[in-house]
Tab-separated table of C-alpha atoms and ligand atoms in Angstrom:
chain	number	residue	atom	x	y	z
R	8	MET	CA	11.737	0.248	13.169
R	9	LYS	CA	9.910	0.646	9.998
R	10	VAL	CA	7.915	3.780	8.381
R	11	ASP	CA	4.341	3.378	7.665
R	12	VAL	CA	2.430	4.916	4.822
R	13	LEU	CA	-0.630	6.828	4.198
R	14	LEU	CA	-1.720	6.917	0.474
R	15	GLY	CA	-4.441	8.156	-1.839
R	16	LEU	CA	-5.953	4.833	-3.383
R	17	GLN	CA	-8.131	6.647	-6.688
R	18	TRP	CA	-7.807	9.987	-8.344
R	19	GLY	CA	-6.234	12.821	-5.725
R	20	ASP	CA	-8.130	14.891	-2.757
R	21	GLU	CA	-9.453	11.479	-0.394
R	22	GLY	CA	-8.896	13.251	2.948
R	23	LYS	CA	-4.832	12.462	2.800
R	24	GLY	CA	-3.757	15.421	4.732
R	25	LYS	CA	-7.008	15.814	7.100
R	26	VAL	CA	-6.319	12.069	8.283
R	27	VAL	CA	-2.294	12.678	7.794
R	28	ASP	CA	-3.223	14.711	11.191
R	29	VAL	CA	-5.217	12.753	12.745
R	30	LEU	CA	-2.241	10.093	12.793
R	31	THR	CA	0.577	12.380	13.466
R	32	PRO	CA	0.527	12.501	17.754
R	33	ARG	CA	1.368	8.415	17.286
R	34	TYR	CA	4.124	9.897	15.275
R	35	ASP	CA	7.509	11.208	15.674
R	36	VAL	CA	8.568	12.373	11.572
R	37	VAL	CA	6.650	13.249	8.554
R	38	ALA	CA	7.670	13.131	5.358
R	39	ARG	CA	6.020	13.968	1.793
R	40	PHE	CA	7.333	11.395	-0.220
R	41	GLN	CA	6.411	12.453	-3.887
R	42	GLY	CA	4.747	15.649	-5.800
R	43	GLY	CA	5.450	19.428	-5.448
R	44	PRO	CA	2.710	22.382	-4.805
R	45	ASN	CA	0.008	20.445	-7.408
R	46	ALA	CA	-0.904	18.986	-3.981
R	47	GLY	CA	-4.035	20.526	-1.450
R	48	HIS	CA	-4.128	19.070	1.257
R	49	THR	CA	-7.173	19.838	3.641
R	50	LEU	CA	-7.270	20.109	7.471
R	51	GLU	CA	-10.130	21.583	9.423
R	52	PHE	CA	-9.937	21.844	13.303
R	53	GLU	CA	-11.026	24.583	16.047
R	54	GLY	CA	-13.070	26.905	13.319
R	55	LYS	CA	-9.707	27.240	10.874
R	56	LYS	CA	-9.024	25.792	7.410
R	57	TYR	CA	-5.902	25.869	6.347
R	58	VAL	CA	-4.728	23.987	2.742
R	59	LEU	CA	-1.136	23.682	2.945
R	60	ARG	CA	0.558	22.082	-0.594
R	61	SER	CA	4.570	21.987	-0.465
R	62	ILE	CA	4.134	21.296	3.170
R	63	PRO	CA	3.799	17.732	5.294
R	64	SER	CA	0.636	17.665	7.141
R	65	GLY	CA	1.636	16.669	10.709
R	66	ILE	CA	3.033	20.792	11.270
R	67	PHE	CA	0.447	21.248	12.972
R	68	GLN	CA	0.669	18.459	15.830
R	69	HIS	CA	3.318	18.795	19.241
R	70	GLY	CA	6.882	17.739	18.433
R	71	GLN	CA	7.282	16.132	15.474
R	72	VAL	CA	9.930	16.847	11.933
R	73	ASN	CA	8.323	16.860	9.960
R	74	ILE	CA	10.886	16.728	6.519
R	75	ILE	CA	10.092	17.495	2.653
R	76	GLY	CA	11.649	14.670	0.731
R	77	ASN	CA	14.060	14.399	-1.705
R	78	GLY	CA	11.924	13.107	-4.392
R	79	VAL	CA	9.089	15.703	-4.058
R	80	VAL	CA	9.473	18.625	-6.266
R	81	LEU	CA	9.393	22.907	-4.731
R	82	ASP	CA	8.888	25.351	-5.762
R	83	PRO	CA	10.190	28.531	-4.093
R	84	VAL	CA	7.671	31.283	-4.304
R	85	LEU	CA	4.879	28.260	-2.748
R	86	PHE	CA	7.271	28.008	-0.494
R	87	ARG	CA	7.557	31.310	0.814
R	88	GLU	CA	4.220	32.313	0.241
R	89	GLU	CA	2.307	28.493	1.983
R	90	ALA	CA	5.265	29.514	5.531
R	91	GLU	CA	5.008	32.847	5.515
R	92	ALA	CA	0.784	32.733	5.659
R	93	LEU	CA	1.436	29.932	8.837
R	94	ARG	CA	4.124	32.190	10.409
R	95	GLN	CA	1.144	35.008	10.143
R	96	SER	CA	-1.414	31.588	12.230
R	97	GLY	CA	1.451	30.978	15.110
R	98	VAL	CA	3.352	27.907	12.951
R	99	ASP	CA	7.292	28.506	13.193
R	100	LEU	CA	8.220	26.005	10.178
R	101	THR	CA	12.132	27.193	10.996
R	102	LYS	CA	12.106	25.446	13.707
R	103	VAL	CA	9.925	22.123	12.971
R	104	LEU	CA	10.577	21.809	9.571
R	105	LYS	CA	13.628	20.245	7.418
R	106	ILE	CA	14.372	19.932	3.672
R	107	SER	CA	16.027	17.228	1.285
R	108	LYS	CA	19.253	19.174	-0.713
R	109	LYS	CA	18.470	15.956	-3.241
R	110	ALA	CA	14.844	17.687	-3.583
R	111	HIS	CA	13.554	18.952	-7.949
R	112	LEU	CA	13.580	23.323	-7.959
R	113	ILE	CA	10.726	24.379	-9.696
R	114	LEU	CA	11.423	26.665	-11.268
R	115	PRO	CA	9.644	30.052	-13.116
R	116	THR	CA	10.435	28.660	-16.572
R	117	HIS	CA	8.455	25.035	-15.938
R	118	ARG	CA	5.534	26.401	-14.783
R	119	LEU	CA	5.844	28.485	-18.498
R	120	LEU	CA	6.460	25.294	-19.948
R	121	ASP	CA	3.361	23.509	-17.977
R	122	ALA	CA	1.526	26.272	-19.933
R	123	ALA	CA	3.013	25.433	-22.915
R	124	ASN	CA	2.731	21.494	-23.530
R	125	GLU	CA	-0.888	21.717	-22.057
R	126	ALA	CA	-1.430	24.574	-24.776
R	127	ALA	CA	0.466	22.606	-27.970
R	128	LYS	CA	-2.010	19.187	-26.809
R	129	GLY	CA	-5.010	21.287	-27.053
R	130	ALA	CA	-7.921	19.449	-26.856
R	131	ALA	CA	-6.190	16.389	-26.012
R	132	LYS	CA	-4.530	18.563	-22.436
R	133	ILE	CA	-3.772	17.270	-18.969
R	134	GLY	CA	-6.153	19.414	-17.307
R	135	THR	CA	-2.839	19.444	-15.272
R	136	THR	CA	-2.782	22.262	-11.717
R	137	GLY	CA	-0.418	24.129	-14.070
R	138	LYS	CA	2.648	24.658	-11.083
R	139	GLY	CA	5.530	22.956	-13.124
R	140	ILE	CA	5.129	19.578	-12.761
R	141	GLY	CA	5.306	17.157	-15.329
R	142	PRO	CA	9.324	19.824	-16.698
R	143	THR	CA	10.216	19.596	-13.352
R	144	TYR	CA	10.376	15.781	-13.796
R	145	THR	CA	11.407	15.858	-16.951
R	146	ASP	CA	14.106	17.902	-16.192
R	147	LYS	CA	14.935	15.471	-12.988
R	148	THR	CA	14.909	12.126	-15.575
R	149	SER	CA	16.430	13.713	-19.144
R	150	ARG	CA	19.732	14.619	-16.023
R	151	ASN	CA	19.022	18.474	-16.727
R	152	GLY	CA	17.236	19.349	-12.974
R	153	LEU	CA	18.800	22.017	-9.855
R	154	ARG	CA	18.366	20.592	-6.718
R	155	VAL	CA	17.740	22.464	-3.201
R	156	GLY	CA	20.827	21.607	-1.931
R	157	ASP	CA	22.243	23.121	-5.381
R	158	THR	CA	21.678	26.721	-3.914
R	159	LEU	CA	24.491	26.449	-2.146
R	160	MET	CA	27.328	25.607	-4.287
R	161	PRO	CA	29.162	28.085	-6.758
R	162	ASP	CA	28.611	27.805	-9.998
R	163	PHE	CA	24.389	27.975	-9.185
R	164	ALA	CA	23.459	31.017	-10.986
R	165	GLN	CA	25.229	29.947	-14.168
R	166	ARG	CA	22.992	26.689	-14.121
R	167	TYR	CA	20.089	28.265	-13.600
R	168	GLU	CA	21.062	30.284	-16.597
R	169	ALA	CA	21.179	27.453	-18.875
R	170	ALA	CA	18.755	25.841	-17.052
R	171	LYS	CA	16.054	28.315	-18.312
R	172	GLN	CA	17.742	28.821	-21.725
R	173	ARG	CA	17.021	25.502	-22.385
R	174	HIS	CA	13.393	25.588	-21.490
R	175	LEU	CA	12.931	29.048	-23.775
R	176	ARG	CA	13.973	27.520	-26.145
R	177	GLN	CA	12.254	24.337	-25.843
R	178	MET	CA	9.176	27.073	-25.244
R	179	GLU	CA	10.062	28.357	-28.403
R	180	ALA	CA	9.817	25.506	-30.495
R	181	LEU	CA	6.255	24.835	-28.798
R	182	GLY	CA	5.598	28.055	-30.745
R	183	THR	CA	5.627	29.843	-27.325
R	184	THR	CA	7.523	32.222	-26.793
R	185	ASN	CA	6.066	35.854	-24.683
R	186	HIS	CA	7.905	35.747	-21.628
R	187	SER	CA	7.143	39.531	-20.177
R	188	ASN	CA	6.798	38.974	-16.804
R	189	LEU	CA	9.616	36.371	-17.545
R	190	PRO	CA	12.153	38.922	-15.781
R	191	GLU	CA	9.744	39.466	-12.132
R	192	LEU	CA	8.753	35.999	-12.021
R	193	GLU	CA	12.729	35.329	-11.953
R	194	LYS	CA	13.697	38.842	-9.849
R	195	ASN	CA	10.984	36.888	-6.612
R	196	TRP	CA	12.357	33.454	-7.664
R	197	LEU	CA	15.428	33.546	-6.677
R	198	GLU	CA	14.163	36.017	-3.295
R	199	ALA	CA	12.436	33.240	-2.951
R	200	VAL	CA	15.561	31.056	-2.899
R	201	GLU	CA	16.851	33.166	-1.057
R	202	TYR	CA	14.344	32.067	1.726
R	203	LEU	CA	15.078	29.006	1.756
R	204	ARG	CA	18.796	28.999	2.894
R	205	ASN	CA	16.535	29.817	6.593
R	206	TYR	CA	15.970	26.679	6.636
R	207	ASP	CA	18.230	22.941	7.965
R	208	LEU	CA	18.253	21.643	4.681
R	209	ILE	CA	20.194	18.302	5.972
R	210	ASP	CA	19.816	15.161	3.825
R	211	SER	CA	17.347	13.435	4.631
R	212	GLU	CA	17.994	9.526	3.201
R	213	HIS	CA	20.707	9.806	6.387
R	214	TYR	CA	18.675	11.398	9.001
R	215	ILE	CA	15.502	8.910	8.174
R	216	ASN	CA	16.973	5.954	8.709
R	217	ASN	CA	19.244	8.057	11.647
R	218	ALA	CA	15.504	8.276	13.336
R	219	LEU	CA	14.374	4.392	12.526
R	220	LYS	CA	17.907	3.679	14.382
R	221	GLU	CA	16.388	5.527	17.088
R	222	GLY	CA	13.809	3.255	17.285
R	223	LYS	CA	10.675	6.857	16.337
R	224	LYS	CA	8.544	6.511	14.506
R	225	VAL	CA	7.779	7.805	10.772
R	226	LEU	CA	5.169	8.353	8.837
R	227	CYS	CA	4.939	8.978	4.752
R	228	GLU	CA	2.309	11.519	3.638
R	229	GLY	CA	1.936	10.747	0.228
R	230	ALA	CA	0.562	13.149	-2.782
R	231	GLN	CA	-2.040	12.521	-5.442
R	232	GLY	CA	-2.962	9.352	-5.659
R	233	THR	CA	-3.236	5.653	-6.864
R	234	MET	CA	-4.494	6.294	-10.429
R	235	LEU	CA	-2.694	9.426	-10.720
R	236	ASP	CA	0.662	7.050	-10.646
R	237	VAL	CA	3.277	7.791	-13.532
R	238	ASP	CA	3.639	3.978	-14.169
R	239	PHE	CA	0.121	2.802	-13.052
R	240	GLY	CA	-2.019	4.971	-13.602
R	241	SER	CA	-4.788	6.627	-16.584
R	242	TYR	CA	-1.619	7.225	-18.286
R	243	PRO	CA	-0.773	9.757	-20.094
R	244	PHE	CA	-4.105	11.222	-18.063
R	245	VAL	CA	-1.129	11.073	-14.412
R	246	THR	CA	0.268	13.642	-12.241
R	247	SER	CA	5.238	13.257	-12.940
R	248	SER	CA	5.555	10.336	-9.933
R	249	ASN	CA	4.628	7.657	-8.367
R	250	THR	CA	2.645	7.993	-6.104
R	251	VAL	CA	2.013	4.518	-5.337
R	252	SER	CA	3.758	3.188	-1.741
R	253	ALA	CA	7.397	2.407	-3.692
R	254	GLY	CA	7.429	6.172	-3.855
R	255	ALA	CA	8.033	6.279	-0.438
R	256	CYS	CA	11.078	3.949	-0.947
R	257	THR	CA	12.929	6.775	-4.104
R	258	GLY	CA	11.443	9.357	-2.179
R	259	LEU	CA	13.082	9.085	1.092
R	260	GLY	CA	15.785	7.108	1.067
R	261	VAL	CA	13.521	3.826	2.900
R	262	ALA	CA	14.717	0.354	1.657
R	263	PRO	CA	11.282	-1.295	0.624
R	264	ASN	CA	12.214	-3.742	3.788
R	265	LYS	CA	11.508	-1.093	5.955
R	266	ILE	CA	7.709	-0.416	5.102
R	267	GLY	CA	4.974	-1.076	7.972
R	268	ARG	CA	1.671	-0.390	7.346
R	269	VAL	CA	0.483	0.920	4.007
R	270	PHE	CA	-3.015	3.396	4.674
R	271	GLY	CA	-5.244	3.663	1.825
R	272	ILE	CA	-6.992	6.136	1.927
R	273	PHE	CA	-10.373	5.904	-0.274
R	274	LYS	CA	-13.795	8.129	-0.398
R	275	ALA	CA	-17.514	6.340	-0.617
R	276	TYR	CA	-17.563	7.303	-3.707
R	277	CYS	CA	-15.344	9.525	-5.829
R	278	THR	CA	-13.888	11.990	-8.055
R	279	ARG	CA	-11.424	12.672	-10.625
R	280	VAL	CA	-10.287	17.196	-11.382
R	281	GLY	CA	-9.246	17.396	-14.431
R	282	SER	CA	-9.356	15.151	-18.076
R	283	GLY	CA	-8.888	11.641	-19.041
R	284	PRO	CA	-10.870	8.580	-18.338
R	285	PHE	CA	-13.067	7.533	-14.452
R	286	PRO	CA	-15.834	5.134	-15.579
R	287	THR	CA	-18.087	5.898	-12.664
R	288	GLU	CA	-18.296	8.848	-14.157
R	289	LEU	CA	-21.901	10.133	-12.739
R	290	PHE	CA	-23.080	13.254	-15.374
R	291	ASP	CA	-26.661	13.972	-13.887
R	292	GLU	CA	-28.378	14.843	-10.316
R	293	THR	CA	-26.702	12.191	-8.829
R	294	GLY	CA	-23.143	13.517	-9.649
R	295	LYS	CA	-24.946	17.479	-8.430
R	296	ARG	CA	-25.560	16.617	-5.494
R	297	MET	CA	-22.541	14.695	-4.531
R	298	ARG	CA	-20.208	17.261	-5.519
R	299	ASP	CA	-22.809	19.814	-3.319
R	300	ILE	CA	-22.546	17.843	-0.342
R	301	GLY	CA	-19.279	17.332	-0.526
R	302	HIS	CA	-18.296	20.693	-1.220
R	303	GLU	CA	-16.170	19.068	-4.415
R	304	TYR	CA	-13.991	21.691	-5.254
R	305	GLY	CA	-10.233	21.702	-6.706
R	306	ALA	CA	-8.150	22.992	-3.063
R	307	VAL	CA	-5.326	24.379	-5.809
R	308	THR	CA	-7.347	25.666	-9.566
R	309	GLY	CA	-10.755	26.112	-7.380
R	310	ARG	CA	-11.974	23.628	-10.742
R	311	GLU	CA	-15.311	21.519	-10.225
R	312	ARG	CA	-14.222	18.274	-9.038
R	313	ARG	CA	-15.409	15.066	-11.086
R	314	CYS	CA	-17.913	12.446	-9.130
R	315	GLY	CA	-19.325	9.224	-9.258
R	316	TRP	CA	-19.464	6.203	-7.436
R	317	VAL	CA	-16.373	4.309	-5.321
R	318	ASP	CA	-14.815	1.834	-8.358
R	319	LEU	CA	-14.333	-1.469	-6.713
R	320	VAL	CA	-12.192	-2.182	-9.809
R	321	ALA	CA	-9.958	0.770	-9.450
R	322	LEU	CA	-9.515	0.018	-6.255
R	323	LYS	CA	-8.790	-3.207	-5.254
R	324	TYR	CA	-5.854	-2.574	-8.353
R	325	ALA	CA	-4.814	0.151	-5.785
R	326	VAL	CA	-4.578	-2.253	-2.601
R	327	MET	CA	-2.533	-4.581	-5.154
R	328	ILE	CA	-0.163	-2.119	-6.456
R	329	ASN	CA	0.288	-0.576	-3.116
R	330	GLY	CA	0.041	-3.603	-1.144
R	331	VAL	CA	-2.737	-1.326	1.135
R	332	THR	CA	-2.746	-3.635	5.128
R	333	ASP	CA	-5.115	-1.007	6.069
R	334	LEU	CA	-8.244	0.735	4.534
R	335	ILE	CA	-9.700	4.288	5.501
R	336	MET	CA	-12.993	5.471	4.502
R	337	MET	CA	-13.621	9.271	4.028
R	338	LYS	CA	-16.657	11.023	3.272
R	339	SER	CA	-18.879	8.192	3.871
R	340	ASP	CA	-21.373	11.278	4.777
R	341	VAL	CA	-21.850	13.377	2.201
R	342	LEU	CA	-23.545	10.170	1.156
R	343	ASP	CA	-25.592	10.445	4.710
R	344	ASP	CA	-28.888	11.376	2.852
R	345	PHE	CA	-28.741	8.329	-0.646
R	346	ASP	CA	-31.438	6.446	-0.981
R	347	THR	CA	-28.788	4.063	-2.403
R	348	ILE	CA	-25.783	3.204	-2.760
R	349	ARG	CA	-23.620	2.176	-5.823
R	350	ALA	CA	-20.419	0.313	-5.420
R	351	CYS	CA	-19.463	-0.514	-9.146
R	352	VAL	CA	-18.047	-4.368	-8.984
R	353	ALA	CA	-16.738	-5.367	-12.383
R	354	TYR	CA	-16.378	-3.582	-16.193
R	355	LYS	CA	-19.176	-4.270	-19.116
R	356	ILE	CA	-15.999	-4.099	-22.068
R	357	ASN	CA	-17.610	-5.415	-25.706
R	358	GLY	CA	-20.631	-6.650	-24.142
R	359	GLU	CA	-17.444	-8.529	-21.526
R	360	THR	CA	-17.036	-8.321	-17.997
R	361	VAL	CA	-14.008	-7.815	-16.528
R	362	SER	CA	-12.723	-7.469	-13.197
R	363	GLU	CA	-8.770	-6.016	-12.931
R	364	LEU	CA	-8.271	-3.006	-14.071
R	365	PRO	CA	-7.247	-3.755	-17.751
R	366	PHE	CA	-4.785	-1.033	-20.101
R	367	ASP	CA	-7.384	0.581	-21.760
R	368	ILE	CA	-9.585	2.169	-19.990
R	369	GLN	CA	-9.290	5.368	-22.144
R	370	SER	CA	-10.797	4.360	-25.782
R	371	VAL	CA	-13.267	2.295	-25.482
R	372	ASP	CA	-17.152	2.083	-24.140
R	373	ILE	CA	-16.640	0.823	-20.737
R	374	GLU	CA	-20.600	0.029	-18.321
R	375	PRO	CA	-20.068	-0.008	-14.927
R	376	VAL	CA	-21.438	-2.639	-13.299
R	377	TYR	CA	-23.044	-1.977	-10.387
R	378	VAL	CA	-23.588	-3.356	-7.533
R	379	ASP	CA	-27.103	-1.639	-5.106
R	380	LEU	CA	-26.553	-1.550	-1.552
R	381	PRO	CA	-29.476	0.319	0.771
R	382	GLY	CA	-28.851	3.920	1.736
R	383	TRP	CA	-28.179	5.169	5.709
R	384	LYS	CA	-30.151	7.986	5.919
R	385	THR	CA	-28.737	9.159	9.255
R	386	PRO	CA	-27.030	12.134	9.746
R	387	MET	CA	-23.714	10.627	10.711
R	388	ASN	CA	-21.237	13.565	10.998
R	389	GLN	CA	-21.771	13.758	15.460
R	390	LEU	CA	-21.242	10.171	15.232
R	391	SER	CA	-17.988	9.653	17.302
R	392	ASP	CA	-18.195	6.178	17.900
R	393	GLU	CA	-18.355	2.892	16.218
R	394	SER	CA	-21.273	1.343	17.525
R	395	ALA	CA	-23.098	4.023	17.346
R	396	LEU	CA	-22.935	3.663	13.057
R	397	PRO	CA	-26.315	3.063	11.409
R	398	LYS	CA	-26.450	-1.151	9.793
R	399	ASN	CA	-26.840	0.065	6.427
R	400	PHE	CA	-23.095	1.684	6.496
R	401	THR	CA	-21.219	-1.069	8.702
R	402	ASP	CA	-22.957	-3.428	5.825
R	403	TYR	CA	-21.115	-1.308	3.508
R	404	ILE	CA	-18.021	-1.516	4.809
R	405	ALA	CA	-17.946	-5.345	4.610
R	406	PHE	CA	-19.354	-5.276	1.491
R	407	ILE	CA	-15.710	-3.494	0.496
R	408	GLU	CA	-13.629	-5.154	3.145
R	409	LYS	CA	-15.262	-7.662	1.747
R	410	GLU	CA	-14.370	-7.256	-1.490
R	411	LEU	CA	-11.460	-5.403	-1.760
R	412	GLY	CA	-9.788	-8.119	1.218
R	413	VAL	CA	-8.429	-5.045	3.416
R	414	PRO	CA	-10.269	-3.901	7.080
R	415	VAL	CA	-11.132	-0.046	7.055
R	416	THR	CA	-9.928	1.015	10.278
R	417	ILE	CA	-10.929	4.435	10.964
R	418	LEU	CA	-14.069	6.156	8.598
R	419	SER	CA	-14.243	9.419	8.687
R	420	VAL	CA	-17.792	11.094	8.914
R	421	GLY	CA	-16.822	14.906	8.101
R	422	PRO	CA	-13.588	17.299	7.725
R	423	ASP	CA	-12.863	18.113	10.929
R	424	ARG	CA	-10.275	16.498	12.715
R	425	GLU	CA	-12.904	15.119	15.841
R	426	GLN	CA	-15.197	14.029	13.411
R	427	THR	CA	-13.122	10.702	12.771
R	428	ILE	CA	-13.545	6.450	14.311
R	429	VAL	CA	-11.022	4.909	15.051
R	430	ARG	CA	-12.164	1.882	14.245
R	431	LYS	CA	-11.467	-0.904	16.893
R	432	ASN	CA	-9.389	-3.381	14.321
R	433	PHE	CA	-6.707	-0.156	14.472
C	20	LIG	P1	-6.256	15.787	0.167
C	20	LIG	O1	-5.517	16.228	-1.169
C	20	LIG	O2	-6.734	14.455	0.254
C	20	LIG	O3	-5.333	15.553	1.573
C	20	LIG	O4	-8.264	15.776	-0.234
C	20	LIG	P2	-8.440	17.549	0.333
C	20	LIG	O5	-8.324	18.331	1.289
C	20	LIG	O6	-7.935	17.858	-1.065
C	20	LIG	O7	-9.891	17.461	0.110
C	20	LIG	C1	-10.651	16.960	0.652
C	20	LIG	C2	-11.858	17.488	1.132
C	20	LIG	O8	-12.999	16.797	1.834
C	20	LIG	C3	-10.947	18.476	1.612
C	20	LIG	O9	-11.573	20.054	1.180
C	20	LIG	C4	-10.974	17.759	3.682
C	20	LIG	O10	-11.926	20.152	4.155
C	20	LIG	C5	-12.909	17.180	3.054
C	20	LIG	N1	-13.011	16.480	3.871
C	20	LIG	C6	-12.067	15.328	4.367
C	20	LIG	N2	-12.322	14.544	5.277
C	20	LIG	C7	-14.098	14.975	5.262
C	20	LIG	C8	-15.087	13.789	5.026
C	20	LIG	O11	-15.274	13.368	5.977
C	20	LIG	N3	-16.625	14.720	5.524
C	20	LIG	C9	-16.601	15.105	4.967
C	20	LIG	N4	-17.642	15.972	3.871
C	20	LIG	N5	-15.696	16.699	4.450
C	20	LIG	C10	-14.510	16.107	4.510
C	21	LIG	P1	-3.678	15.792	-4.130
C	21	LIG	O1	-2.409	15.308	-2.893
C	21	LIG	C1	-6.384	15.549	-7.479
C	21	LIG	C2	-4.118	15.788	-10.778
C	21	LIG	C3	-4.125	17.136	-12.139
C	21	LIG	C4	-4.816	16.278	-14.153
C	21	LIG	C5	-3.521	15.924	-13.299
C	21	LIG	C6	-1.509	15.995	-13.655
C	21	LIG	O2	-4.213	17.325	-3.766
C	21	LIG	O3	-5.068	15.011	-3.494
C	21	LIG	P2	-0.571	17.476	-12.153
C	21	LIG	O4	-0.135	19.880	-12.500
C	21	LIG	O5	0.642	16.886	-12.140
C	21	LIG	O6	0.832	18.140	-14.094
C	21	LIG	O7	-1.878	17.797	-13.372
C	21	LIG	O8	-3.879	15.150	-11.848
C	21	LIG	N1	-3.416	16.036	-9.845
C	21	LIG	C7	-4.287	16.219	-8.276
C	21	LIG	N2	-5.205	15.698	-9.024
C	21	LIG	N3	-5.639	16.120	-5.954
C	21	LIG	C8	-3.653	16.572	-6.140
C	21	LIG	O9	-3.525	16.608	-4.985
C	21	LIG	C9	-3.625	16.244	-8.034
C	21	LIG	N4	-2.519	16.348	-7.969
C	21	LIG	C10	-2.163	16.182	-9.727
C	21	LIG	O10	-5.439	17.895	-12.075
C	21	LIG	O11	-4.764	15.988	-13.841
C	22	LIG	MG1	-6.662	17.505	-2.258
């Protein structure tokens, strides 16, 4: 058996949570492979809405095992908050969730360091989610991190203290010395670490590979998006993990030859939260309309999402890097009432037309080259079968498939689980 991977092709918030939930009944195991509580994955069904941050989006279906993989960074405090809120809604995670002992822990001082780093950058700040993601992955790669499994070791308290002292020295160097709330944060964090021990802490790489040997089906859930990948995204305005399909190999211990289908998710338009380049961003009424109709506000921070037309230069790059086998188009309904739909097919940089994503999209002026297509002017929220889709919409899909060379196999026409069209070519 092979694992399938589902990931974002843009700058995050493409709708990964919703589709993982829709596809979960086809799988036995759902596993997150990177990122942390910077993610906000929204699911809607039976009139209720849930936002998941560290917990995989397969927990609401029945019978699947959900795994937080080694590539994830976990904040015990936010995890406890999320798990307890779910328990209130009737989901007992202790039965369906397993956590890798190799996942790295986000410490209270990682969050403080995240804020201190951002303050030190001033106008050049990344606009992080403030969850301590960068400092935690930095400690991981500099071999200073603490892992979930370390909480079971006798020297955990000393190692925690050493990490904290190191972080305090780093913050002093950044000119941040007031940490009056740290004792309280720390107390809360240590209690949450105790709470973590109620869960099944496992060697998830063995668990997943054994599951594959037994013929079980595994879906790997990405967080963020390809343009936020630390290697291939719009660096330095990125997150600190590999969000691309290769991240599923390192983030779960799955060998490259065990990757099956790669589901690449994108919005029928494009959004971004935080700072950094966004070639097709709209600053006019059209962008505002996308934000209003699509409710484009961050699931974690509530920040306004920047909106613009779909960028096929960036998408083509994402399809290449990830080896996408299936495209999934989200939020098509948001464009239902637009007269014209634009798709960026190339960039004009210094008079030259560029169709491959270049190294620098930050310090140069980019003029997007658009192809205009007629809008479908039909409400699609209630449609459940592809035969009922308006022709101008299927023409838009066919245009994207031709440009990207990969079929669109699932369409989403609303936030609810039911508002999903699985096409015949799936
Ligand atoms: P994720 O981080 O990729 O899981 O995406 P988010 O949950 O951050 O953002 C996607 C938002 O769009 C959420 O509010 C979803 O409820 C909503 N959504 C998902 N699919 C659709 C869709 O097809 N149409 C509309 N209108 N909203 C959608
Ligand atoms: P999901 O999984 C959208 C963005 C932040 C910031 C940059 C770095 O819901 O799609 P970080 O806190 O990771 O150091 O911030 O990345 N970012 C996201 N944007 N969706 C996300 O996750 C994001 N996670 C991080 O806004 O620009
Ligand atoms: Mg999100």
